[in-house]
Tab-separated table of C-alpha atoms in Angstrom:
chain	number	residue	atom	x	y	z
O	11	MET	CA	-15.917	28.295	2.840
O	12	PRO	CA	-14.109	24.984	1.969
O	13	LYS	CA	-16.414	21.988	1.694
O	14	LEU	CA	-15.048	18.484	2.239
O	15	LEU	CA	-16.417	15.261	0.778
O	16	LEU	CA	-15.269	11.997	2.380
O	17	LEU	CA	-14.918	9.001	0.061
O	18	ALA	CA	-13.609	6.144	2.193
O	19	ARG	CA	-15.064	2.953	3.602
O	20	ASP	CA	-14.432	4.263	7.125
O	21	SER	CA	-15.696	7.792	6.455
O	22	ASP	CA	-17.401	7.928	9.860
O	23	ASP	CA	-14.035	7.548	11.590
O	24	TYR	CA	-12.473	10.236	9.406
O	25	ARG	CA	-15.324	12.638	10.095
O	26	ARG	CA	-15.142	12.059	13.855
O	27	LEU	CA	-11.401	12.690	13.940
O	28	LEU	CA	-11.574	15.727	11.671
O	29	GLU	CA	-14.404	17.256	13.673
O	30	ALA	CA	-12.284	16.846	16.801
O	31	ALA	CA	-9.401	18.621	15.018
O	32	GLN	CA	-11.622	21.725	14.626
O	33	LEU	CA	-10.119	22.823	11.339
O	34	PRO	CA	-11.007	26.471	10.659
O	35	ASN	CA	-13.983	27.113	8.352
O	36	LEU	CA	-14.112	23.523	7.086
O	37	GLU	CA	-17.578	22.215	6.294
O	38	PHE	CA	-18.554	18.632	5.514
O	39	THR	CA	-20.817	17.831	2.597
O	40	ALA	CA	-22.381	14.729	1.124
O	41	ASP	CA	-23.057	16.499	-2.174
O	42	PRO	CA	-20.180	16.045	-4.660
O	43	SER	CA	-21.305	19.050	-6.693
O	44	GLN	CA	-20.746	21.314	-3.678
O	45	SER	CA	-17.338	19.946	-2.718
O	46	ASP	CA	-13.997	21.557	-3.516
O	47	ILE	CA	-11.955	19.159	-1.340
O	48	VAL	CA	-12.055	15.359	-1.251
O	49	LEU	CA	-10.392	12.979	1.179
O	50	GLY	CA	-10.543	9.297	0.351
O	51	GLU	CA	-9.537	6.223	-1.594
O	52	PRO	CA	-8.159	6.792	-5.102
O	53	LYS	CA	-10.626	4.455	-6.838
O	54	LEU	CA	-13.617	6.057	-5.153
O	55	ILE	CA	-12.304	9.526	-5.984
O	56	ARG	CA	-11.742	8.527	-9.622
O	57	ASP	CA	-15.276	7.192	-9.938
O	58	SER	CA	-16.652	10.435	-8.506
O	59	LEU	CA	-14.653	12.857	-10.658
O	60	PRO	CA	-17.500	13.467	-13.139
O	61	LEU	CA	-19.636	14.592	-10.179
O	62	LEU	CA	-17.018	16.991	-8.781
O	63	PRO	CA	-17.102	20.116	-10.979
O	64	ASN	CA	-15.592	22.354	-8.267
O	65	LEU	CA	-12.792	20.057	-7.136
O	66	ARG	CA	-9.597	21.929	-6.281
O	67	TRP	CA	-7.761	19.435	-4.057
O	68	ALA	CA	-7.963	15.674	-3.501
O	69	GLN	CA	-6.115	14.027	-0.621
O	70	SER	CA	-5.539	10.288	-1.128
O	71	ILE	CA	-5.441	8.085	1.955
O	72	TYR	CA	-3.022	5.781	0.120
O	73	ALA	CA	0.528	6.334	-1.073
O	74	GLY	CA	-0.320	4.839	-4.467
O	75	VAL	CA	-2.666	6.891	-6.642
O	76	GLU	CA	-2.625	4.890	-9.879
O	77	PRO	CA	-6.389	5.190	-10.603
O	78	LEU	CA	-6.097	8.984	-10.549
O	79	VAL	CA	-3.064	9.322	-12.816
O	80	GLU	CA	-4.194	6.956	-15.574
O	81	ALA	CA	-4.231	8.360	-19.078
O	82	GLY	CA	-7.391	10.290	-19.802
O	83	GLN	CA	-8.161	11.184	-16.188
O	84	ARG	CA	-8.796	14.775	-15.072
O	85	ARG	CA	-5.740	16.753	-14.025
O	86	ASP	CA	-7.256	20.135	-13.220
O	87	TYR	CA	-6.876	19.888	-9.442
O	88	ALA	CA	-4.130	19.384	-6.853
O	89	LEU	CA	-3.639	15.720	-5.918
O	90	THR	CA	-1.745	14.749	-2.787
O	91	ASN	CA	-0.909	11.263	-1.592
O	92	ALA	CA	-0.054	9.813	1.814
O	93	ARG	CA	3.684	10.195	1.297
O	94	GLY	CA	5.541	10.262	4.601
O	95	VAL	CA	2.857	8.393	6.558
O	96	PHE	CA	3.880	4.778	6.042
O	97	GLY	CA	7.632	4.757	6.696
O	98	GLU	CA	7.355	3.508	10.269
O	99	LEU	CA	4.841	0.791	9.428
O	100	MET	CA	6.864	-0.359	6.419
O	101	SER	CA	9.999	-0.565	8.533
O	102	GLU	CA	8.209	-2.769	11.056
O	103	TYR	CA	7.027	-5.036	8.256
O	104	VAL	CA	10.252	-5.262	6.257
O	105	PHE	CA	12.586	-5.718	9.200
O	106	GLY	CA	10.191	-8.140	10.818
O	107	TYR	CA	10.692	-10.423	7.812
O	108	LEU	CA	14.430	-9.775	7.618
O	109	LEU	CA	14.771	-10.813	11.256
O	110	PHE	CA	12.426	-13.763	10.657
O	111	HIS	CA	14.876	-14.937	8.000
O	112	GLU	CA	18.122	-14.216	9.858
O	113	LYS	CA	16.960	-15.726	13.147
O	114	LYS	CA	15.610	-18.823	11.389
O	115	ILE	CA	12.219	-18.492	13.084
O	116	LEU	CA	10.485	-20.973	10.783
O	117	GLU	CA	13.206	-23.569	11.386
O	118	ARG	CA	12.857	-23.109	15.160
O	119	MET	CA	9.099	-23.620	14.931
O	120	ASP	CA	9.529	-26.759	12.812
O	121	ALA	CA	12.097	-28.127	15.270
O	122	GLN	CA	9.730	-27.473	18.175
O	123	ARG	CA	6.870	-29.268	16.443
O	124	SER	CA	9.103	-32.274	15.719
O	125	ARG	CA	10.626	-32.189	19.255
O	126	GLN	CA	14.155	-31.800	17.944
O	127	TRP	CA	16.725	-29.815	19.913
O	128	GLN	CA	18.346	-27.896	17.054
O	129	ARG	CA	20.924	-25.205	17.743
O	130	THR	CA	21.618	-24.037	14.180
O	131	GLU	CA	23.509	-20.775	14.413
O	132	PRO	CA	21.307	-17.775	13.581
O	133	GLY	CA	22.387	-14.963	11.311
O	134	ALA	CA	22.566	-11.224	12.021
O	135	LEU	CA	21.617	-8.120	10.085
O	136	ARG	CA	24.814	-6.399	11.191
O	137	GLY	CA	27.219	-6.248	8.256
O	138	LYS	CA	24.643	-7.332	5.678
O	139	THR	CA	23.866	-5.235	2.593
O	140	ILE	CA	20.349	-4.040	1.851
O	141	GLY	CA	19.356	-2.608	-1.512
O	142	LEU	CA	16.440	-0.207	-1.751
O	143	LEU	CA	14.783	-0.186	-5.153
O	144	GLY	CA	13.295	3.276	-4.781
O	145	VAL	CA	14.396	5.766	-2.144
O	146	GLY	CA	11.397	8.020	-1.626
O	147	SER	CA	9.981	8.737	1.827
O	148	ILE	CA	9.435	5.046	2.620
O	149	GLY	CA	12.825	4.014	1.247
O	150	ALA	CA	14.517	6.750	3.263
O	151	HIS	CA	12.838	5.499	6.437
O	152	LEU	CA	13.951	1.941	5.667
O	153	ALA	CA	17.490	3.230	5.147
O	154	GLY	CA	17.453	4.823	8.581
O	155	THR	CA	16.211	1.609	10.186
O	156	ALA	CA	18.896	-0.382	8.361
O	157	LYS	CA	21.537	1.900	9.854
O	158	HIS	CA	20.170	1.086	13.312
O	159	PHE	CA	21.101	-2.540	12.552
O	160	ARG	CA	24.505	-1.440	11.201
O	161	MET	CA	23.772	-2.582	7.657
O	162	THR	CA	25.314	-1.267	4.455
O	163	VAL	CA	22.642	0.535	2.447
O	164	LYS	CA	22.514	0.862	-1.331
O	165	GLY	CA	19.828	2.754	-3.189
O	166	TYR	CA	18.595	2.723	-6.775
O	167	THR	CA	16.639	5.831	-7.737
O	168	ARG	CA	15.569	7.796	-10.761
O	169	GLU	CA	17.690	10.775	-9.774
O	170	SER	CA	17.285	11.785	-6.126
O	171	GLU	CA	20.079	11.264	-3.588
O	172	ALA	CA	18.356	12.918	-0.644
O	173	SER	CA	18.718	10.264	2.056
O	174	PRO	CA	21.967	10.576	4.061
O	175	ASP	CA	21.526	6.980	5.295
O	176	VAL	CA	22.212	5.509	1.841
O	177	ASP	CA	25.886	4.602	1.485
O	178	GLN	CA	25.882	4.355	-2.310
O	179	TYR	CA	23.403	5.425	-4.967
O	180	TYR	CA	22.790	3.894	-8.394
O	181	HIS	CA	20.819	5.241	-11.345
O	182	GLY	CA	19.662	4.316	-14.857
O	183	PRO	CA	21.775	1.571	-16.464
O	184	GLN	CA	23.406	0.649	-13.129
O	185	LEU	CA	20.558	-1.639	-12.032
O	186	LEU	CA	22.439	-4.939	-12.358
O	187	ALA	CA	25.503	-3.493	-10.664
O	188	PHE	CA	23.202	-2.341	-7.856
O	189	VAL	CA	21.781	-5.812	-7.124
O	190	LYS	CA	24.784	-8.078	-7.650
O	191	GLU	CA	26.145	-8.069	-4.074
O	192	LEU	CA	22.953	-7.613	-2.062
O	193	ASP	CA	21.780	-9.754	0.811
O	194	TYR	CA	18.333	-8.166	0.679
O	195	LEU	CA	16.541	-6.402	-2.173
O	196	ILE	CA	13.549	-4.315	-1.085
O	197	CYS	CA	11.251	-2.912	-3.767
O	198	VAL	CA	9.321	0.208	-2.742
O	199	LEU	CA	8.617	1.565	-6.219
O	200	PRO	CA	5.293	3.108	-7.263
O	201	GLY	CA	3.213	1.560	-10.032
O	202	THR	CA	4.118	3.404	-13.244
O	203	GLU	CA	5.032	2.536	-16.833
O	204	ASP	CA	8.699	3.008	-15.953
O	205	THR	CA	8.554	0.426	-13.151
O	206	ASN	CA	6.811	-2.352	-15.106
O	207	ARG	CA	8.705	-5.669	-14.687
O	208	ILE	CA	11.836	-3.891	-13.462
O	209	VAL	CA	12.560	-6.960	-11.310
O	210	ASP	CA	12.974	-9.289	-14.271
O	211	SER	CA	14.986	-12.439	-14.960
O	212	GLY	CA	18.154	-10.375	-15.442
O	213	VAL	CA	17.849	-8.775	-12.009
O	214	LEU	CA	16.969	-12.077	-10.341
O	215	GLU	CA	19.939	-13.809	-11.976
O	216	ALA	CA	22.279	-11.009	-10.893
O	217	LEU	CA	21.222	-11.343	-7.248
O	218	PRO	CA	23.306	-13.716	-5.111
O	219	ALA	CA	21.609	-17.078	-4.501
O	220	HIS	CA	21.434	-16.360	-0.758
O	221	ALA	CA	19.541	-13.088	-1.284
O	222	VAL	CA	15.976	-12.410	-0.175
O	223	PHE	CA	13.598	-10.255	-2.234
O	224	VAL	CA	10.839	-8.213	-0.574
O	225	ASN	CA	8.185	-6.261	-2.507
O	226	VAL	CA	6.138	-3.660	-0.627
O	227	GLY	CA	5.789	-1.289	-3.596
O	228	ARG	CA	3.501	-2.392	-6.407
O	229	GLY	CA	3.004	-5.784	-8.061
O	230	ASN	CA	3.644	-4.471	-11.574
O	231	ALA	CA	7.355	-4.181	-10.728
O	232	VAL	CA	7.890	-7.964	-10.706
O	233	ASP	CA	8.149	-10.436	-13.574
O	234	GLU	CA	6.130	-13.053	-11.716
O	235	PRO	CA	7.000	-16.110	-13.870
O	236	ALA	CA	10.708	-15.219	-13.571
O	237	LEU	CA	10.387	-15.014	-9.772
O	238	VAL	CA	8.668	-18.406	-9.653
O	239	ARG	CA	11.481	-19.930	-11.710
O	240	ALA	CA	14.197	-18.367	-9.533
O	241	LEU	CA	12.642	-19.761	-6.349
O	242	ASN	CA	11.909	-23.192	-7.821
O	243	GLU	CA	15.490	-23.452	-9.091
O	244	ARG	CA	16.860	-22.191	-5.738
O	245	ARG	CA	18.586	-19.231	-7.395
O	246	LEU	CA	17.035	-17.065	-4.692
O	247	ALA	CA	16.768	-17.873	-0.982
O	248	ALA	CA	13.281	-16.466	-0.428
O	249	ALA	CA	10.777	-13.805	-1.431
O	250	VAL	CA	8.261	-11.837	0.617
O	251	LEU	CA	5.419	-10.333	-1.404
O	252	ASP	CA	2.829	-7.956	-0.070
O	253	VAL	CA	1.644	-6.755	-3.486
O	254	PHE	CA	0.784	-8.538	-6.715
O	255	ASP	CA	0.094	-7.797	-10.352
O	256	GLN	CA	-3.476	-9.022	-9.872
O	257	GLU	CA	-5.238	-8.598	-6.550
O	258	PRO	CA	-6.799	-10.679	-5.125
O	259	LEU	CA	-4.373	-13.335	-6.330
O	260	PRO	CA	-6.161	-15.974	-8.482
O	261	GLN	CA	-6.582	-19.390	-6.874
O	262	ASP	CA	-4.626	-21.063	-9.677
O	263	HIS	CA	-1.631	-18.716	-9.465
O	264	PRO	CA	1.711	-20.559	-9.030
O	265	PHE	CA	2.684	-18.292	-6.123
O	266	TRP	CA	0.435	-20.318	-3.809
O	267	THR	CA	2.726	-23.357	-4.123
O	268	THR	CA	6.109	-21.746	-4.820
O	269	PRO	CA	8.716	-22.751	-2.214
O	270	ASN	CA	10.146	-20.120	0.135
O	271	LEU	CA	7.583	-17.549	-0.941
O	272	TYR	CA	5.734	-15.666	1.792
O	273	MET	CA	2.625	-13.623	0.953
O	274	THR	CA	0.870	-11.024	3.095
O	275	PHE	CA	-1.982	-9.830	0.842
O	276	HIS	CA	-1.403	-6.061	0.745
O	277	THR	CA	-1.341	-5.576	4.511
O	278	SER	CA	2.192	-4.239	5.066
O	279	ALA	CA	1.064	-0.683	5.862
O	280	ILE	CA	-2.586	-0.044	6.576
O	281	SER	CA	-4.074	3.444	6.159
O	282	TYR	CA	-5.131	4.286	9.717
O	283	PRO	CA	-7.556	7.220	9.971
O	284	GLU	CA	-5.585	8.665	12.894
O	285	ASP	CA	-2.458	8.963	10.736
O	286	LEU	CA	-4.242	10.265	7.654
O	287	THR	CA	-6.288	12.890	9.469
O	288	ARG	CA	-3.089	14.340	10.920
O	289	LEU	CA	-1.670	14.606	7.407
O	290	PHE	CA	-4.907	16.084	6.071
O	291	ALA	CA	-5.025	18.668	8.869
O	292	GLU	CA	-1.454	19.755	8.129
O	293	ASN	CA	-2.205	20.019	4.409
O	294	TYR	CA	-5.475	21.826	5.071
O	295	HIS	CA	-3.667	24.626	6.876
O	296	LEU	CA	-1.274	24.891	3.935
O	297	TYR	CA	-4.221	24.864	1.503
O	298	ILE	CA	-6.180	27.688	3.105
O	299	ASN	CA	-3.018	29.777	3.321
O	300	GLY	CA	-2.156	29.264	-0.344
O	301	ARG	CA	1.040	27.334	0.369
O	302	THR	CA	2.490	24.248	-1.334
O	303	LEU	CA	0.862	21.022	-0.160
O	304	LYS	CA	2.793	18.043	1.199
O	305	GLY	CA	2.823	14.913	-0.944
O	306	LEU	CA	1.881	16.750	-4.131
O	307	VAL	CA	1.621	14.230	-7.004
O	308	ASP	CA	3.158	14.850	-10.415
O	309	PHE	CA	0.487	13.559	-12.821
O	310	GLU	CA	3.068	12.919	-15.535
O	311	ARG	CA	5.333	10.818	-13.329
O	312	GLY	CA	2.447	9.133	-11.561
O	313	TYR	CA	3.667	9.770	-8.016
């Protein structure tokens, strides 16, 4: 009979929801040595791996699973991430900031505080070009939302061209060609060796000066000093960062005082137990029937 160990800060909520789901034959255990299934946070799962001799499947409640795919970690079990869960939340976040920029919300607030009747013409997303650096499940959802606003969508991927909402795909050495005519560059890449500093000075210089950069992927993708220089020198209109190379961000980091930089402290898409238990329940039925799990992670690729 499958035995589930919960390793999350809100384990009580997960247990309550999973008990209500009445998954067949599933038992809960607090003993790692008895567990063959784990649901939880990647760091907590990683720290418990030496205590999990019977582990067959681990379901991460996050999309990123970097602690579990580091060199030297165990790879003798099936690892699934929360792929497919965060597309809606990410779209709300990303397009909230795109509309914030186009509609000049900050300028309107400043004008109100200074009691100035300013009727600066707002922009529109219609007709603008958005570039998705990474077109996995989240990128594909963003592409669909962009089409709702009648935007042109470009995508840079390793190899996949699965999203029908992307108007043009780019791969490999085409990175600078991909960014050179964008109004918005959205990074949704996972944290791997291949994505380290992919948004470097060359990419930032190739972007138009009116472009806005948004990172909701992982902080390792950005050359942070290069981004600070681009914003200070007004070679980039603005940047919105939800993720950082070091979290929490150190108090002396230049990002705190960089102009036109907006930070949201890794809150763009929260892992809600209601969403993750639905995914776990779907995967559990696949698991007990010997079928391929959703969101299966390739340990070599890291996602």
